[in-house]
PDB file of C-alpha atoms in Angstrom:
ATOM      1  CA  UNK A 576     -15.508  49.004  15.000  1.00  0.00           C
ATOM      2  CA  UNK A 577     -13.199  46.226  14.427  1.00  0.00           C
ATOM      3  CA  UNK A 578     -11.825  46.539  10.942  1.00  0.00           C
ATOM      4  CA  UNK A 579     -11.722  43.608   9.087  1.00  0.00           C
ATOM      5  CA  UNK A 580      -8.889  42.082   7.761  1.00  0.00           C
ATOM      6  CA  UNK A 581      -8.647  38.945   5.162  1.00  0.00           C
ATOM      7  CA  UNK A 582      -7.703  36.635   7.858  1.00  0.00           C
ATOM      8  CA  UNK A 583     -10.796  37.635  10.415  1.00  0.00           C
ATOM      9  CA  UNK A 584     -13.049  37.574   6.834  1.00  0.00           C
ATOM     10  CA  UNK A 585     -11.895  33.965   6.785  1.00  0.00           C
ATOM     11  CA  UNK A 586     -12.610  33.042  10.160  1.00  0.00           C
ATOM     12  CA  UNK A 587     -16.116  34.050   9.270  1.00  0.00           C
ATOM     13  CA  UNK A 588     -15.572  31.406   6.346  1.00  0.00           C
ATOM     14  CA  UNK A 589     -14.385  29.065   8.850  1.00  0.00           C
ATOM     15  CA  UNK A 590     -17.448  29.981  11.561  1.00  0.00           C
ATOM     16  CA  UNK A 591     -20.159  29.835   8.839  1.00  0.00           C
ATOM     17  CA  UNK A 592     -18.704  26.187   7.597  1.00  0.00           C
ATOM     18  CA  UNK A 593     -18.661  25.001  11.126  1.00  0.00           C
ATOM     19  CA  UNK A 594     -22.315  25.615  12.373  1.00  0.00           C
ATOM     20  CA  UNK A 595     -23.953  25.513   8.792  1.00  0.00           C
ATOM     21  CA  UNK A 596     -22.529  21.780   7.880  1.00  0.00           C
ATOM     22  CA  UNK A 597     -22.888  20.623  11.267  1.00  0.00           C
ATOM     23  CA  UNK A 598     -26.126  21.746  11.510  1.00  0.00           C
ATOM     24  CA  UNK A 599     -27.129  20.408   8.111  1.00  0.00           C
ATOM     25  CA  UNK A 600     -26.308  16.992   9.393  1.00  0.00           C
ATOM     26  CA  UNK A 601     -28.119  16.832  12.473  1.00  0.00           C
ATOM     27  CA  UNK A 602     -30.890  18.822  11.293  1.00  0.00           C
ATOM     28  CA  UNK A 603     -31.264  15.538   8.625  1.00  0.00           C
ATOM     29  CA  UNK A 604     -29.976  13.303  11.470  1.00  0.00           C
ATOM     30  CA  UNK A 605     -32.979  14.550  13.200  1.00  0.00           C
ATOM     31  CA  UNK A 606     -35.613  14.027  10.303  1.00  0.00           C
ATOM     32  CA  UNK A 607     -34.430  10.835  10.204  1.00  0.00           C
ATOM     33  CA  UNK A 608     -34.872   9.787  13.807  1.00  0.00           C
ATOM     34  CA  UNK A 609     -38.585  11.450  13.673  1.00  0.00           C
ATOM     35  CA  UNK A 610     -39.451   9.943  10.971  1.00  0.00           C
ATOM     36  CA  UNK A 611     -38.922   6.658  12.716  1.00  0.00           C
ATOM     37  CA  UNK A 612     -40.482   8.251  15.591  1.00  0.00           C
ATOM     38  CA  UNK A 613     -43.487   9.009  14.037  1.00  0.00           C
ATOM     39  CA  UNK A 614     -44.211   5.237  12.793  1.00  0.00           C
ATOM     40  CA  UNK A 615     -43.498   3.993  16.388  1.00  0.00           C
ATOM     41  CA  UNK A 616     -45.902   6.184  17.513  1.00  0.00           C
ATOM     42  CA  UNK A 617     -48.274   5.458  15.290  1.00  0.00           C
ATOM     43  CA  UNK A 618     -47.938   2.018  16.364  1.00  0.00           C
ATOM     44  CA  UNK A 619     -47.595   2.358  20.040  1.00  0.00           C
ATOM     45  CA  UNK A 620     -48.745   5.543  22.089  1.00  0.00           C
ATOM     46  CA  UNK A 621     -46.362   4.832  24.544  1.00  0.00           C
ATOM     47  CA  UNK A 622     -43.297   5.099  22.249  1.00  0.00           C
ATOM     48  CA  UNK A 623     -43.602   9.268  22.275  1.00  0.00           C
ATOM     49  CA  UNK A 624     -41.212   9.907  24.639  1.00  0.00           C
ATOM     50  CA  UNK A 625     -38.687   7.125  23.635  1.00  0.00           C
ATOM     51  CA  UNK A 626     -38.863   8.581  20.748  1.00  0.00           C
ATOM     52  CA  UNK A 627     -38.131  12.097  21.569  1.00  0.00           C
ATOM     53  CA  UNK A 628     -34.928  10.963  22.670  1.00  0.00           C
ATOM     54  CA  UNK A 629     -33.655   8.991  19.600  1.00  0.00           C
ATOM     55  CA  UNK A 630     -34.503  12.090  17.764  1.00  0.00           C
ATOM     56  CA  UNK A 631     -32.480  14.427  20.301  1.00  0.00           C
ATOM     57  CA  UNK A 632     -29.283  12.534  19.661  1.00  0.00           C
ATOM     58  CA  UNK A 633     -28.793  14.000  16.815  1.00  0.00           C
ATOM     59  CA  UNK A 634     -28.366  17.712  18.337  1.00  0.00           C
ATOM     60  CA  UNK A 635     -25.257  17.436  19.493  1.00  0.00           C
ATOM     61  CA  UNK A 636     -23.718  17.838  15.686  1.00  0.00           C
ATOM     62  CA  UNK A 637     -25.142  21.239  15.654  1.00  0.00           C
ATOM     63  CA  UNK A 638     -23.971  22.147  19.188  1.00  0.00           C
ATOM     64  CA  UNK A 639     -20.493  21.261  18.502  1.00  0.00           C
ATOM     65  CA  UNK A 640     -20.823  23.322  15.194  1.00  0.00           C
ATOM     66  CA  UNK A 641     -22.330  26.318  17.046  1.00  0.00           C
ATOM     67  CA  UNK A 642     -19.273  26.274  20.061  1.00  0.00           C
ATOM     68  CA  UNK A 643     -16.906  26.143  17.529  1.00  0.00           C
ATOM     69  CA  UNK A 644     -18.737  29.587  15.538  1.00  0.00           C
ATOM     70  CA  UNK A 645     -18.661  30.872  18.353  1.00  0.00           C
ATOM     71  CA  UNK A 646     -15.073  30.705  19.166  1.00  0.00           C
ATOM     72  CA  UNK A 647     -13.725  31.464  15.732  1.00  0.00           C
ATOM     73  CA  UNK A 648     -16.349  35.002  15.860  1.00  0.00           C
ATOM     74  CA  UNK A 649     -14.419  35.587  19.643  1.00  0.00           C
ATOM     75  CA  UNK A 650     -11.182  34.961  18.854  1.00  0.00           C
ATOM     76  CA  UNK A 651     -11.001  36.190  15.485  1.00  0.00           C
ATOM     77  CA  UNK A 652     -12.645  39.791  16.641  1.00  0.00           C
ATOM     78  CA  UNK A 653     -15.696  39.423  14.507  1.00  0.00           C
ATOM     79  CA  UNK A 654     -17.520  39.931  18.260  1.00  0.00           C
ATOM     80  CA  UNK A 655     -15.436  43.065  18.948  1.00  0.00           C
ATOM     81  CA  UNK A 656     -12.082  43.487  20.948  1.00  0.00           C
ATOM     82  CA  UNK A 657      -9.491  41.596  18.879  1.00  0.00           C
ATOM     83  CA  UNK A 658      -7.363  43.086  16.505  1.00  0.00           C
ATOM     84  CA  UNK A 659      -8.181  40.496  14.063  1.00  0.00           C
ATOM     85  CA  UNK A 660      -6.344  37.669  12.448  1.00  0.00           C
ATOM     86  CA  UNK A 661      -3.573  37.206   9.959  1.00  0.00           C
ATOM     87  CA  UNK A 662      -4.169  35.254   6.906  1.00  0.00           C
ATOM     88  CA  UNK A 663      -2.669  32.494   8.082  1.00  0.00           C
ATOM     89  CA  UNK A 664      -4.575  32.118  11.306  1.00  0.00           C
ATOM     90  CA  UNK A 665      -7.504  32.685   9.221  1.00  0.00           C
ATOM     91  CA  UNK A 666      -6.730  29.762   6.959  1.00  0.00           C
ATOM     92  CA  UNK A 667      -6.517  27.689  10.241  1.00  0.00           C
ATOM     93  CA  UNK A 668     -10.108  28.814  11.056  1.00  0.00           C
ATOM     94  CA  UNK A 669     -11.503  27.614   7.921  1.00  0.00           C
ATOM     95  CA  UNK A 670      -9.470  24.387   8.734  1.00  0.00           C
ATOM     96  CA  UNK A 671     -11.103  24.643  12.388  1.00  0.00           C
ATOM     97  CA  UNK A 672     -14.803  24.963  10.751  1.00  0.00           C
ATOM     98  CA  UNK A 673     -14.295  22.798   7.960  1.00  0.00           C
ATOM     99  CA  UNK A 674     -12.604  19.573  10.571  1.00  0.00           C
ATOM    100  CA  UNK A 675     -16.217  19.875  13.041  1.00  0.00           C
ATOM    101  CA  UNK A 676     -18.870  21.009  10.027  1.00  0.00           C
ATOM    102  CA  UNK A 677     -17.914  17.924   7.834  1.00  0.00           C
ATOM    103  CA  UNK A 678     -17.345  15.356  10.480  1.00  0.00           C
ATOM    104  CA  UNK A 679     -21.026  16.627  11.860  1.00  0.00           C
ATOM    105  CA  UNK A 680     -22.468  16.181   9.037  1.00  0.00           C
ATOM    106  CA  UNK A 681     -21.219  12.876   8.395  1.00  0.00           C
ATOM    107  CA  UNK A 682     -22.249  11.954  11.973  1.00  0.00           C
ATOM    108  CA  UNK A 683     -24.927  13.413  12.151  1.00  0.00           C
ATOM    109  CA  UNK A 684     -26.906  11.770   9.589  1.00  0.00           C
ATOM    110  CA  UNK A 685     -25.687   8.241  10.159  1.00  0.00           C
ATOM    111  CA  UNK A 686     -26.360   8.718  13.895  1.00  0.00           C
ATOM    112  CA  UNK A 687     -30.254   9.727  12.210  1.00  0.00           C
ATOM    113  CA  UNK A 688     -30.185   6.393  10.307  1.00  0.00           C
ATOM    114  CA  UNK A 689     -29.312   3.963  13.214  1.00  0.00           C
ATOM    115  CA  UNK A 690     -31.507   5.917  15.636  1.00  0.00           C
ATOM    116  CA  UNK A 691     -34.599   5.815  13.110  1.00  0.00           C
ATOM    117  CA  UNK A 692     -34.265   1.505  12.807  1.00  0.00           C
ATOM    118  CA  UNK A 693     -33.838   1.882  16.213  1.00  0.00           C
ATOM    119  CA  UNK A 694     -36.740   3.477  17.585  1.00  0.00           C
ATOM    120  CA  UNK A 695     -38.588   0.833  14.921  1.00  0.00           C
ATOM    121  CA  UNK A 696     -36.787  -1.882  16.854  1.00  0.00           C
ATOM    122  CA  UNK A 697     -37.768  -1.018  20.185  1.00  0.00           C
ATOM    123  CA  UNK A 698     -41.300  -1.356  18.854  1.00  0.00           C
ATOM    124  CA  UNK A 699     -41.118  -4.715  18.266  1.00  0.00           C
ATOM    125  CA  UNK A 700     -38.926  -5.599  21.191  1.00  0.00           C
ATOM    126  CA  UNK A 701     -39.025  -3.066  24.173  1.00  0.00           C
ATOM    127  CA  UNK A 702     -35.700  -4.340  25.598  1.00  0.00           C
ATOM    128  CA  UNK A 703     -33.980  -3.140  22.794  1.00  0.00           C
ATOM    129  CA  UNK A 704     -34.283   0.916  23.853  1.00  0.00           C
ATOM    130  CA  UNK A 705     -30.750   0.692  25.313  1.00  0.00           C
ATOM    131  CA  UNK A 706     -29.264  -1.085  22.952  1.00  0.00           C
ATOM    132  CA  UNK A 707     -30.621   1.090  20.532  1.00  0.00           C
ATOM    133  CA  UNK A 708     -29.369   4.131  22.433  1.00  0.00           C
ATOM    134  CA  UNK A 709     -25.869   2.491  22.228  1.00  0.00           C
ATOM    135  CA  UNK A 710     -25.838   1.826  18.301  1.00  0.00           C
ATOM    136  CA  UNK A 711     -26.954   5.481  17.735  1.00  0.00           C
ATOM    137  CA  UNK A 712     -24.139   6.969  19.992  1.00  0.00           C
ATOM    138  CA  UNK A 713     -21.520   5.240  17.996  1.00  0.00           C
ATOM    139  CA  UNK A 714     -21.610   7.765  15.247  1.00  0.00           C
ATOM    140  CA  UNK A 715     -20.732  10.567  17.621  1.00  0.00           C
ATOM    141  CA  UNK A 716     -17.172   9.618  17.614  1.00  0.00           C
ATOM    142  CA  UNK A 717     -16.750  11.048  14.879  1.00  0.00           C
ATOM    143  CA  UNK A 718     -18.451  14.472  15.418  1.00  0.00           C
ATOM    144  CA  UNK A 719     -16.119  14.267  18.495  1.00  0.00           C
ATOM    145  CA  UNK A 720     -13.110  13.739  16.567  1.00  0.00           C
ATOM    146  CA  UNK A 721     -13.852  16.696  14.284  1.00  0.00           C
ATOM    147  CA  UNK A 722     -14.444  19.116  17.196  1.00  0.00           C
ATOM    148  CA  UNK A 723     -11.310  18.465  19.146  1.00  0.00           C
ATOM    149  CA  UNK A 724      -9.424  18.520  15.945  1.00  0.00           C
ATOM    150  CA  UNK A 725     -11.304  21.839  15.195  1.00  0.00           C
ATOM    151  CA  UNK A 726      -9.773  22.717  19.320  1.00  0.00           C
ATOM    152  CA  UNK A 727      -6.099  21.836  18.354  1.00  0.00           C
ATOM    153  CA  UNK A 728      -5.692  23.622  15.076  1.00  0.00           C
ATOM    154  CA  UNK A 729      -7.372  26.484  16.717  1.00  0.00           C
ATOM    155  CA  UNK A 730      -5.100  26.065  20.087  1.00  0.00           C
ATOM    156  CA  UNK A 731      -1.545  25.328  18.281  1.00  0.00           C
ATOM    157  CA  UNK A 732      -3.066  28.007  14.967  1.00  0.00           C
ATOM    158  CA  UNK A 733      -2.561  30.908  17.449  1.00  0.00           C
ATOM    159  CA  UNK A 734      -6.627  31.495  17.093  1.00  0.00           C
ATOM    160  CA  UNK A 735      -6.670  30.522  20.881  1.00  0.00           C
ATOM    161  CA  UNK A 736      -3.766  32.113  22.128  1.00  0.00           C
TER     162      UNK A 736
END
C-alpha cells in the first residue's frame, strides 16, 4: 500500500476536478443535443440517426476529462507503484485537472447548444447536416486547449517524468 502523501491527496483533487467538470459539461452538452434530437425526430423518423451523432459530439469533454484522471491516479501512485508526489507536483495536478475540467465544461455545453439548433436545422433543410456538424465542432477547441495544457503542466510539473 502506497502511503499517501499531501501532494498524491492533491492529485486526487486534481483527477476528481478533471473527469467530474468535464463530464458535467458534456453530460449537459449531451442533454442539450437530445433534446434537439428528440423534436427532429418527432418531426421526421428519419432524423434518428443524424441525431445520434449531434448528441455524441459532446462525449469527447468527458473523455478528455477521464484520460487526464487517469494519468494524474498513474503518475501520482494513487494506482499503486509510485512513491507519490510532492506538494508541489500535486499543486500542478490540480492545475492539470482544473485547465481540462473547466475548459470541458465550457465546451462542452456550448458544443450542446449549437448541436441542438443544429439538428433543428437539418430538419428544415437536409443539406445543412454538415454544416451543422462543422458549427458544433468549433467548440472543441477549447476542450482541446484545456487538455494539452492539462499535458504540459503535467509533462514540464515532473507528474510525467
Amino acid at each position: 500500500m502506497v502511503e499517501i502523501v499531501l501532494g498524491t491527496a492533491l492529485a486526487a483533487v486534481g483527477a476528481g476536478v478533471a473527469v467530474g467538470f468535464a463530464g458535467l459539461g458534456s453530460g449537459l452538452g449531451q442533454g442539450f443535443a437530445a433534446s434537439g434530437a428528440v423534436g427532429a425526430v418527432a418531426e421526421d423518423n428519419s432524423m434518428f440517426a443524424r441525431g445520434i451523432i449531434f448528441s455524441a459530439l459532446c462525449e469527447t469533454q468527458a473523455i478528455y476529462g477521464f484520460l487526464i484522471a487517469i494519468l494524474l491516479m498513474v503518475f501520482s501512485g494513487l494506482l499503486g507503484g509510485g512513491a507519490g508526489l510532492s506538494t508541489a507536483a500535486g499543486i500542478v495536478a490540480i492545475g492539470s485537472g482544473a485547465a481540462i475540467g473547466f475548459a470541458g465544461l465550457g465546451s462542452g455545453m456550448g458544443q450542446g447548444l449549437a448541436a441542438g439548433s443544429s439538428v433543428g436545422a437539418v430538419v428544415e433543410d437536409n443539406s445543412m447536416f454538415a454544416r451543422g456538424i462543422i458549427f458544433s465542432a468549433l467548440e472543441e477547441t477549447q476542450a482541446i486547449y484545456g487538455f494539452l495544457i492539462a499535458i504540459l503542466l503535467m509533462v514540464f510539473g515532473g507528474i510525467l517524468a
